[in-house]
mmCIF file of C-alpha atoms in Angstrom:
data_model
loop_
_atom_site.group_PDB
_atom_site.id
_atom_site.type_symbol
_atom_site.label_atom_id
_atom_site.label_comp_id
_atom_site.label_asym_id
_atom_site.label_seq_id
_atom_site.Cartn_x
_atom_site.Cartn_y
_atom_site.Cartn_z
ATOM 1 C CA MET A 1 53.878 122.820 60.885
ATOM 2 C CA GLN A 2 54.670 119.845 63.125
ATOM 3 C CA ILE A 3 58.406 119.702 63.845
ATOM 4 C CA THR A 4 59.547 116.185 64.727
ATOM 5 C CA LYS A 5 63.266 116.184 63.854
ATOM 6 C CA ILE A 6 65.781 118.883 64.786
ATOM 7 C CA GLY A 7 69.492 119.225 64.223
ATOM 8 C CA VAL A 8 71.526 120.671 67.094
ATOM 9 C CA VAL A 9 74.866 122.005 65.865
ATOM 10 C CA GLY A 10 77.387 122.128 68.702
ATOM 11 C CA ALA A 11 77.432 119.710 71.635
ATOM 12 C CA GLY A 12 78.800 121.961 74.362
ATOM 13 C CA THR A 13 76.944 122.677 77.591
ATOM 14 C CA MET A 14 74.054 124.497 75.895
ATOM 15 C CA GLY A 15 73.853 122.018 73.023
ATOM 16 C CA GLN A 16 73.676 119.113 75.462
ATOM 17 C CA GLY A 17 70.908 120.761 77.472
ATOM 18 C CA ILE A 18 68.886 121.665 74.379
ATOM 19 C CA ALA A 19 69.276 118.182 72.884
ATOM 20 C CA GLU A 20 68.181 116.526 76.129
ATOM 21 C CA MET A 21 65.192 118.860 76.498
ATOM 22 C CA LEU A 22 64.047 118.286 72.899
ATOM 23 C CA ALA A 23 64.402 114.506 73.221
ATOM 24 C CA ALA A 24 62.390 114.578 76.444
ATOM 25 C CA ARG A 25 59.559 116.209 74.448
ATOM 26 C CA GLY A 26 59.601 113.314 71.975
ATOM 27 C CA ILE A 27 61.583 115.046 69.224
ATOM 28 C CA ASP A 28 64.267 113.202 67.285
ATOM 29 C CA VAL A 29 67.553 115.073 67.657
ATOM 30 C CA LEU A 30 70.590 114.900 65.425
ATOM 31 C CA LEU A 31 73.460 116.151 67.608
ATOM 32 C CA LEU A 32 76.418 117.388 65.579
ATOM 33 C CA GLU A 33 79.998 117.939 66.706
ATOM 34 C CA LYS A 34 83.196 118.199 64.712
ATOM 35 C CA SER A 35 84.913 115.206 66.314
ATOM 36 C CA GLN A 36 84.035 111.796 67.712
ATOM 37 C CA GLU A 37 85.816 112.676 70.966
ATOM 38 C CA LYS A 38 83.628 115.740 71.590
ATOM 39 C CA LEU A 39 80.502 113.798 70.674
ATOM 40 C CA GLU A 40 81.294 111.031 73.146
ATOM 41 C CA HIS A 41 82.028 113.583 75.875
ATOM 42 C CA ALA A 42 78.666 115.269 75.206
ATOM 43 C CA TRP A 43 76.924 111.897 75.311
ATOM 44 C CA ARG A 44 78.483 111.065 78.689
ATOM 45 C CA CYS A 45 77.364 114.456 80.055
ATOM 46 C CA ILE A 46 73.784 113.862 78.895
ATOM 47 C CA GLU A 47 73.817 110.388 80.422
ATOM 48 C CA LEU A 48 75.097 111.838 83.703
ATOM 49 C CA SER A 49 72.383 114.512 83.682
ATOM 50 C CA LEU A 50 69.694 111.870 83.189
ATOM 51 C CA LEU A 51 71.245 109.626 85.836
ATOM 52 C CA LYS A 52 71.045 112.459 88.380
ATOM 53 C CA GLN A 53 67.380 112.948 87.525
ATOM 54 C CA LEU A 54 66.794 109.216 87.875
ATOM 55 C CA GLU A 55 68.407 109.179 91.310
ATOM 56 C CA LYS A 56 66.071 111.986 92.386
ATOM 57 C CA TRP A 57 63.048 110.095 90.971
ATOM 58 C CA ALA A 58 62.425 112.940 88.525
ATOM 59 C CA ILE A 59 62.341 110.403 85.648
ATOM 60 C CA THR A 60 62.051 106.620 85.349
ATOM 61 C CA GLU A 61 64.564 104.211 83.835
ATOM 62 C CA ALA A 62 62.233 103.780 80.859
ATOM 63 C CA GLU A 63 62.089 107.553 80.322
ATOM 64 C CA LYS A 64 65.881 107.760 80.523
ATOM 65 C CA LYS A 65 66.240 105.107 77.808
ATOM 66 C CA LEU A 66 63.572 106.796 75.671
ATOM 67 C CA ILE A 67 65.335 110.175 75.838
ATOM 68 C CA LEU A 68 68.712 108.691 74.952
ATOM 69 C CA GLY A 69 67.077 106.771 72.110
ATOM 70 C CA LYS A 70 65.863 110.045 70.594
ATOM 71 C CA ILE A 71 69.357 111.568 70.402
ATOM 72 C CA HIS A 72 71.460 110.526 67.425
ATOM 73 C CA LYS A 73 75.144 111.466 67.262
ATOM 74 C CA THR A 74 76.870 112.616 64.094
ATOM 75 C CA PHE A 75 79.918 114.560 62.971
ATOM 76 C CA ALA A 76 78.766 114.706 59.322
ATOM 77 C CA ILE A 77 76.971 118.003 58.725
ATOM 78 C CA GLU A 78 75.406 116.623 55.520
ATOM 79 C CA GLN A 79 73.126 114.404 57.626
ATOM 80 C CA LEU A 80 71.268 117.516 58.817
ATOM 81 C CA ALA A 81 69.550 117.694 55.412
ATOM 82 C CA SER A 82 66.785 115.462 56.821
ATOM 83 C CA CYS A 83 65.968 117.848 59.697
ATOM 84 C CA GLU A 84 62.955 120.183 59.828
ATOM 85 C CA MET A 85 64.742 122.821 61.926
ATOM 86 C CA ILE A 86 68.335 123.523 62.904
ATOM 87 C CA ILE A 87 69.430 125.036 66.225
ATOM 88 C CA GLU A 88 73.014 126.329 66.164
ATOM 89 C CA THR A 89 74.860 126.349 69.503
ATOM 90 C CA VAL A 90 78.536 126.564 68.534
ATOM 91 C CA SER A 91 80.974 128.832 70.396
ATOM 92 C CA GLU A 92 80.139 132.537 70.545
ATOM 93 C CA ASP A 93 82.504 133.520 67.752
ATOM 94 C CA LEU A 94 81.114 135.448 64.780
ATOM 95 C CA ASP A 95 83.476 133.949 62.199
ATOM 96 C CA ILE A 96 82.801 130.380 63.344
ATOM 97 C CA LYS A 97 79.044 130.943 63.320
ATOM 98 C CA LYS A 98 79.199 132.544 59.870
ATOM 99 C CA GLU A 99 80.992 129.510 58.498
ATOM 100 C CA VAL A 100 78.402 127.198 60.046
ATOM 101 C CA PHE A 101 75.504 129.233 58.636
ATOM 102 C CA GLY A 102 77.051 129.236 55.171
ATOM 103 C CA ARG A 103 77.427 125.444 55.221
ATOM 104 C CA LEU A 104 73.936 124.910 56.620
ATOM 105 C CA ASP A 105 72.452 127.134 53.917
ATOM 106 C CA ALA A 106 73.940 124.900 51.228
ATOM 107 C CA ILE A 107 72.701 121.695 52.898
ATOM 108 C CA CYS A 108 69.303 122.828 54.250
ATOM 109 C CA PRO A 109 68.101 125.576 51.864
ATOM 110 C CA ASP A 110 64.446 125.549 52.978
ATOM 111 C CA VAL A 111 64.844 124.890 56.707
ATOM 112 C CA ILE A 112 64.518 127.405 59.555
ATOM 113 C CA ILE A 113 67.929 128.006 61.126
ATOM 114 C CA ALA A 114 67.851 129.261 64.712
ATOM 115 C CA SER A 115 70.904 130.538 66.560
ATOM 116 C CA ASN A 116 71.357 130.339 70.315
ATOM 117 C CA THR A 117 73.656 133.365 70.246
ATOM 118 C CA SER A 118 73.308 135.788 73.150
ATOM 119 C CA THR A 119 75.157 138.837 71.804
ATOM 120 C CA LEU A 120 75.948 138.439 68.097
ATOM 121 C CA SER A 121 73.985 139.950 65.200
ATOM 122 C CA LEU A 122 71.404 137.630 63.689
ATOM 123 C CA THR A 123 71.141 139.929 60.703
ATOM 124 C CA GLU A 124 74.849 139.476 60.035
ATOM 125 C CA LEU A 125 74.587 135.696 60.412
ATOM 126 C CA ALA A 126 71.552 135.655 58.122
ATOM 127 C CA GLY A 127 73.619 137.491 55.520
ATOM 128 C CA GLU A 128 75.585 134.256 55.037
ATOM 129 C CA THR A 129 72.452 132.576 53.693
ATOM 130 C CA ALA A 130 70.374 132.934 50.529
ATOM 131 C CA ARG A 131 67.158 133.189 52.557
ATOM 132 C CA PRO A 132 67.697 135.484 55.555
ATOM 133 C CA GLU A 133 63.963 135.528 56.238
ATOM 134 C CA ARG A 134 64.181 131.988 57.682
ATOM 135 C CA VAL A 135 66.933 132.865 60.194
ATOM 136 C CA ILE A 136 65.850 133.575 63.776
ATOM 137 C CA GLY A 137 67.269 133.552 67.293
ATOM 138 C CA LEU A 138 66.301 130.989 69.929
ATOM 139 C CA HIS A 139 68.154 132.033 73.050
ATOM 140 C CA PHE A 140 67.669 129.398 75.744
ATOM 141 C CA THR A 141 68.573 130.683 79.181
ATOM 142 C CA TYR A 142 70.799 128.564 81.449
ATOM 143 C CA PRO A 143 70.222 125.762 82.284
ATOM 144 C CA ALA A 144 68.713 125.057 78.868
ATOM 145 C CA GLY A 145 67.103 121.777 79.899
ATOM 146 C CA LYS A 146 65.245 123.256 82.854
ATOM 147 C CA SER A 147 64.711 126.975 82.276
ATOM 148 C CA PRO A 148 61.106 127.716 81.244
ATOM 149 C CA LEU A 149 62.056 130.827 79.229
ATOM 150 C CA VAL A 150 63.182 131.205 75.611
ATOM 151 C CA GLU A 151 63.941 134.504 73.874
ATOM 152 C CA ILE A 152 62.653 134.393 70.291
ATOM 153 C CA VAL A 153 64.802 136.953 68.508
ATOM 154 C CA ARG A 154 63.877 138.581 65.232
ATOM 155 C CA GLY A 155 66.639 139.728 62.913
ATOM 156 C CA LEU A 156 66.066 142.582 60.491
ATOM 157 C CA LYS A 157 64.816 140.220 57.758
ATOM 158 C CA THR A 158 63.173 137.463 59.819
ATOM 159 C CA SER A 159 59.745 136.823 58.279
ATOM 160 C CA ASN A 160 56.444 136.768 60.153
ATOM 161 C CA GLU A 161 55.943 133.182 58.963
ATOM 162 C CA THR A 162 59.269 132.094 60.469
ATOM 163 C CA TYR A 163 58.508 133.867 63.731
ATOM 164 C CA GLU A 164 55.010 132.361 64.050
ATOM 165 C CA THR A 165 56.286 128.855 63.270
ATOM 166 C CA VAL A 166 59.016 129.120 65.896
ATOM 167 C CA ARG A 167 56.739 130.742 68.487
ATOM 168 C CA SER A 168 54.233 127.914 68.067
ATOM 169 C CA PHE A 169 57.034 125.352 68.391
ATOM 170 C CA VAL A 170 58.350 126.980 71.579
ATOM 171 C CA GLU A 171 54.995 127.344 73.303
ATOM 172 C CA GLN A 172 53.110 124.262 72.093
ATOM 173 C CA THR A 173 55.757 121.629 71.349
ATOM 174 C CA ILE A 174 58.466 122.190 73.953
ATOM 175 C CA ARG A 175 56.133 124.006 76.387
ATOM 176 C CA ARG A 176 58.357 126.991 77.138
ATOM 177 C CA LYS A 177 57.422 130.620 77.620
ATOM 178 C CA GLY A 178 58.610 132.545 74.596
ATOM 179 C CA ILE A 179 59.157 136.285 74.573
ATOM 180 C CA MET A 180 59.675 138.219 71.348
ATOM 181 C CA VAL A 181 62.856 140.273 71.249
ATOM 182 C CA TYR A 182 64.169 142.461 68.454
ATOM 183 C CA GLU A 183 67.838 142.127 67.640
ATOM 184 C CA SER A 184 70.015 143.988 70.124
ATOM 185 C CA PRO A 185 73.358 142.978 71.711
ATOM 186 C CA GLY A 186 72.591 140.864 74.777
ATOM 187 C CA PHE A 187 68.857 140.847 74.014
ATOM 188 C CA VAL A 188 67.032 141.028 77.398
ATOM 189 C CA THR A 189 68.397 138.237 79.592
ATOM 190 C CA THR A 190 72.120 138.462 78.805
ATOM 191 C CA ARG A 191 72.085 142.255 78.868
ATOM 192 C CA LEU A 192 70.537 142.370 82.345
ATOM 193 C CA ILE A 193 72.168 139.361 84.015
ATOM 194 C CA CYS A 194 75.703 140.125 82.832
ATOM 195 C CA THR A 195 75.366 143.689 84.100
ATOM 196 C CA LEU A 196 74.322 142.307 87.501
ATOM 197 C CA ILE A 197 77.198 139.793 87.501
ATOM 198 C CA ASN A 198 79.673 142.530 86.609
ATOM 199 C CA GLU A 199 78.399 144.732 89.444
ATOM 200 C CA ALA A 200 78.695 141.803 91.869
ATOM 201 C CA MET A 201 82.357 141.506 90.886
ATOM 202 C CA HIS A 202 82.903 145.217 91.480
ATOM 203 C CA THR A 203 81.263 144.794 94.904
ATOM 204 C CA LEU A 204 83.566 141.864 95.692
ATOM 205 C CA SER A 205 86.734 143.623 94.499
ATOM 206 C CA GLU A 206 85.889 146.673 96.629
ATOM 207 C CA GLY A 207 85.707 144.465 99.722
ATOM 208 C CA VAL A 208 82.062 145.309 100.450
ATOM 209 C CA ALA A 209 81.216 141.651 101.157
ATOM 210 C CA SER A 210 82.573 138.143 100.558
ATOM 211 C CA ALA A 211 81.641 136.125 97.477
ATOM 212 C CA GLU A 212 79.554 133.803 99.642
ATOM 213 C CA ASP A 213 77.652 136.670 101.266
ATOM 214 C CA ILE A 214 77.055 138.487 97.969
ATOM 215 C CA ASP A 215 75.498 135.350 96.523
ATOM 216 C CA THR A 216 73.535 134.634 99.702
ATOM 217 C CA ALA A 217 72.086 138.155 99.599
ATOM 218 C CA MET A 218 70.655 137.579 96.117
ATOM 219 C CA ARG A 219 69.572 133.966 96.651
ATOM 220 C CA VAL A 220 67.808 134.579 99.952
ATOM 221 C CA GLY A 221 66.789 138.196 99.479
ATOM 222 C CA TYR A 222 65.575 137.980 95.890
ATOM 223 C CA ASP A 223 64.858 134.272 95.412
ATOM 224 C CA PHE A 224 67.636 133.679 92.847
ATOM 225 C CA ARG A 225 68.355 130.009 92.166
ATOM 226 C CA TYR A 226 72.078 130.856 92.080
ATOM 227 C CA GLY A 227 73.795 133.991 93.283
ATOM 228 C CA PRO A 228 75.384 136.157 90.548
ATOM 229 C CA LEU A 229 78.938 134.908 91.168
ATOM 230 C CA GLU A 230 78.017 131.220 91.106
ATOM 231 C CA MET A 231 75.887 131.987 88.055
ATOM 232 C CA ALA A 232 78.975 133.418 86.356
ATOM 233 C CA ASP A 233 80.901 130.255 87.258
ATOM 234 C CA ARG A 234 78.182 128.134 85.667
ATOM 235 C CA PHE A 235 78.000 130.267 82.521
ATOM 236 C CA GLY A 236 81.800 130.190 82.245
ATOM 237 C CA LEU A 237 83.758 133.324 83.158
ATOM 238 C CA ASP A 238 85.237 133.437 79.668
ATOM 239 C CA ALA A 239 81.717 133.515 78.204
ATOM 240 C CA VAL A 240 80.692 136.305 80.590
ATOM 241 C CA LEU A 241 83.790 138.314 79.659
ATOM 242 C CA ALA A 242 83.128 137.844 75.935
ATOM 243 C CA ALA A 243 79.517 138.979 76.361
ATOM 244 C CA MET A 244 80.508 142.054 78.361
ATOM 245 C CA GLU A 245 83.195 143.010 75.856
ATOM 246 C CA ARG A 246 80.776 142.715 72.930
ATOM 247 C CA MET A 247 78.104 144.804 74.651
ATOM 248 C CA PHE A 248 80.696 147.397 75.649
ATOM 249 C CA ARG A 249 81.921 147.524 72.072
ATOM 250 C CA GLU A 250 78.408 147.765 70.610
ATOM 251 C CA TYR A 251 76.808 150.175 73.088
ATOM 252 C CA GLY A 252 79.880 152.178 74.133
ATOM 253 C CA ASP A 253 78.388 152.604 77.606
ATOM 254 C CA LEU A 254 80.731 152.302 80.623
ATOM 255 C CA LYS A 255 78.219 150.187 82.515
ATOM 256 C CA TYR A 256 79.152 147.310 80.183
ATOM 257 C CA ARG A 257 82.910 147.637 80.759
ATOM 258 C CA PRO A 258 84.002 144.294 82.269
ATOM 259 C CA SER A 259 85.392 144.179 85.774
ATOM 260 C CA PHE A 260 89.181 143.914 86.002
ATOM 261 C CA MET A 261 88.672 141.013 88.423
ATOM 262 C CA LEU A 262 86.817 139.142 85.677
ATOM 263 C CA LYS A 263 89.691 139.699 83.253
ATOM 264 C CA GLN A 264 92.217 138.518 85.836
ATOM 265 C CA MET A 265 90.341 135.308 86.549
ATOM 266 C CA VAL A 266 89.969 134.469 82.869
ATOM 267 C CA ARG A 267 93.686 135.114 82.287
ATOM 268 C CA ALA A 268 94.464 132.784 85.196
ATOM 269 C CA GLY A 269 92.309 130.041 83.669
ATOM 270 C CA HIS A 270 89.792 130.143 86.529
ATOM 271 C CA LEU A 271 86.719 129.819 84.332
ATOM 272 C CA GLY A 272 84.247 128.349 86.813
ATOM 273 C CA VAL A 273 82.576 124.949 86.631
ATOM 274 C CA LYS A 274 84.338 123.924 83.418
ATOM 275 C CA THR A 275 87.765 124.163 85.093
ATOM 276 C CA GLY A 276 86.650 123.349 88.644
ATOM 277 C CA THR A 277 87.688 126.770 89.961
ATOM 278 C CA GLY A 278 86.053 130.166 89.704
ATOM 279 C CA PHE A 279 84.609 132.255 92.496
ATOM 280 C CA PHE A 280 83.896 128.876 94.123
ATOM 281 C CA GLU A 281 85.258 125.327 93.812
ATOM 282 C CA TYR A 282 83.421 122.524 91.968
ATOM 283 C CA ASP A 283 83.762 118.773 91.568
ATOM 284 C CA GLU A 284 83.831 116.985 88.206
ATOM 285 C CA ASP A 285 80.027 116.790 88.189
ATOM 286 C CA GLY A 286 79.724 120.563 88.569
ATOM 287 C CA ASP A 287 78.564 120.469 92.199
ATOM 288 C CA ARG A 288 79.876 123.002 94.733
ATOM 289 C CA LEU A 289 82.548 121.700 97.081
#
């Protein structure tokens, strides 16, 4: 099955990255948000991302125009009926995702629906549809546009046909490395990286080392692109807290109990890149100050 048109539901940071990546592979993308304001903000962010790549000679002006020409904005969910696959990237809230899946099921009854959730139950989301066998997880790791890895997550009722179609799409069409994961809170990447981030916060709160030195230790010593604290800033500290709380609730293991420092920072509104302040300071383009 050749997939040439995909709907991306949710134009936040992950939705923007996924839409840009798909368009760069020649796929027509229908990018859905619930308001014109959010759509325009997402469009400006995608343009800025492409402009940065252009300035670094990573793409040409013609490629930039081609990518933008493949992304079509909409806030009418009914337009997704023409898509061959849907990727859902709305906020990590079970009730919101359930509502989206229910509406998508009515509009796209025969289309594969993939969720980019990192901790929620695909089986529960699939229960909102009449055909749970076509629901699957596609967890793109951050940054979605550049990371070569995708977790392909099977829910309890995901069919072999759905899995094989999506695996082929991931590996042959968008040229990413796909790993098969069975449904489990946090899957592989979120479960491991959030535990590391949480431990880094414990290390910082105990005064073992500064935030800068903790991150330097992991970047230089273990070849991380970002240290765990800057990584948390880029994920969004509220998203990290939500993931930790869900895993703690699901597993009941103390190693998933979120750091008190993380809770404090979220309560203070220091969410990382999205607010300009987290463990480090950032400008409006998301670059470290």
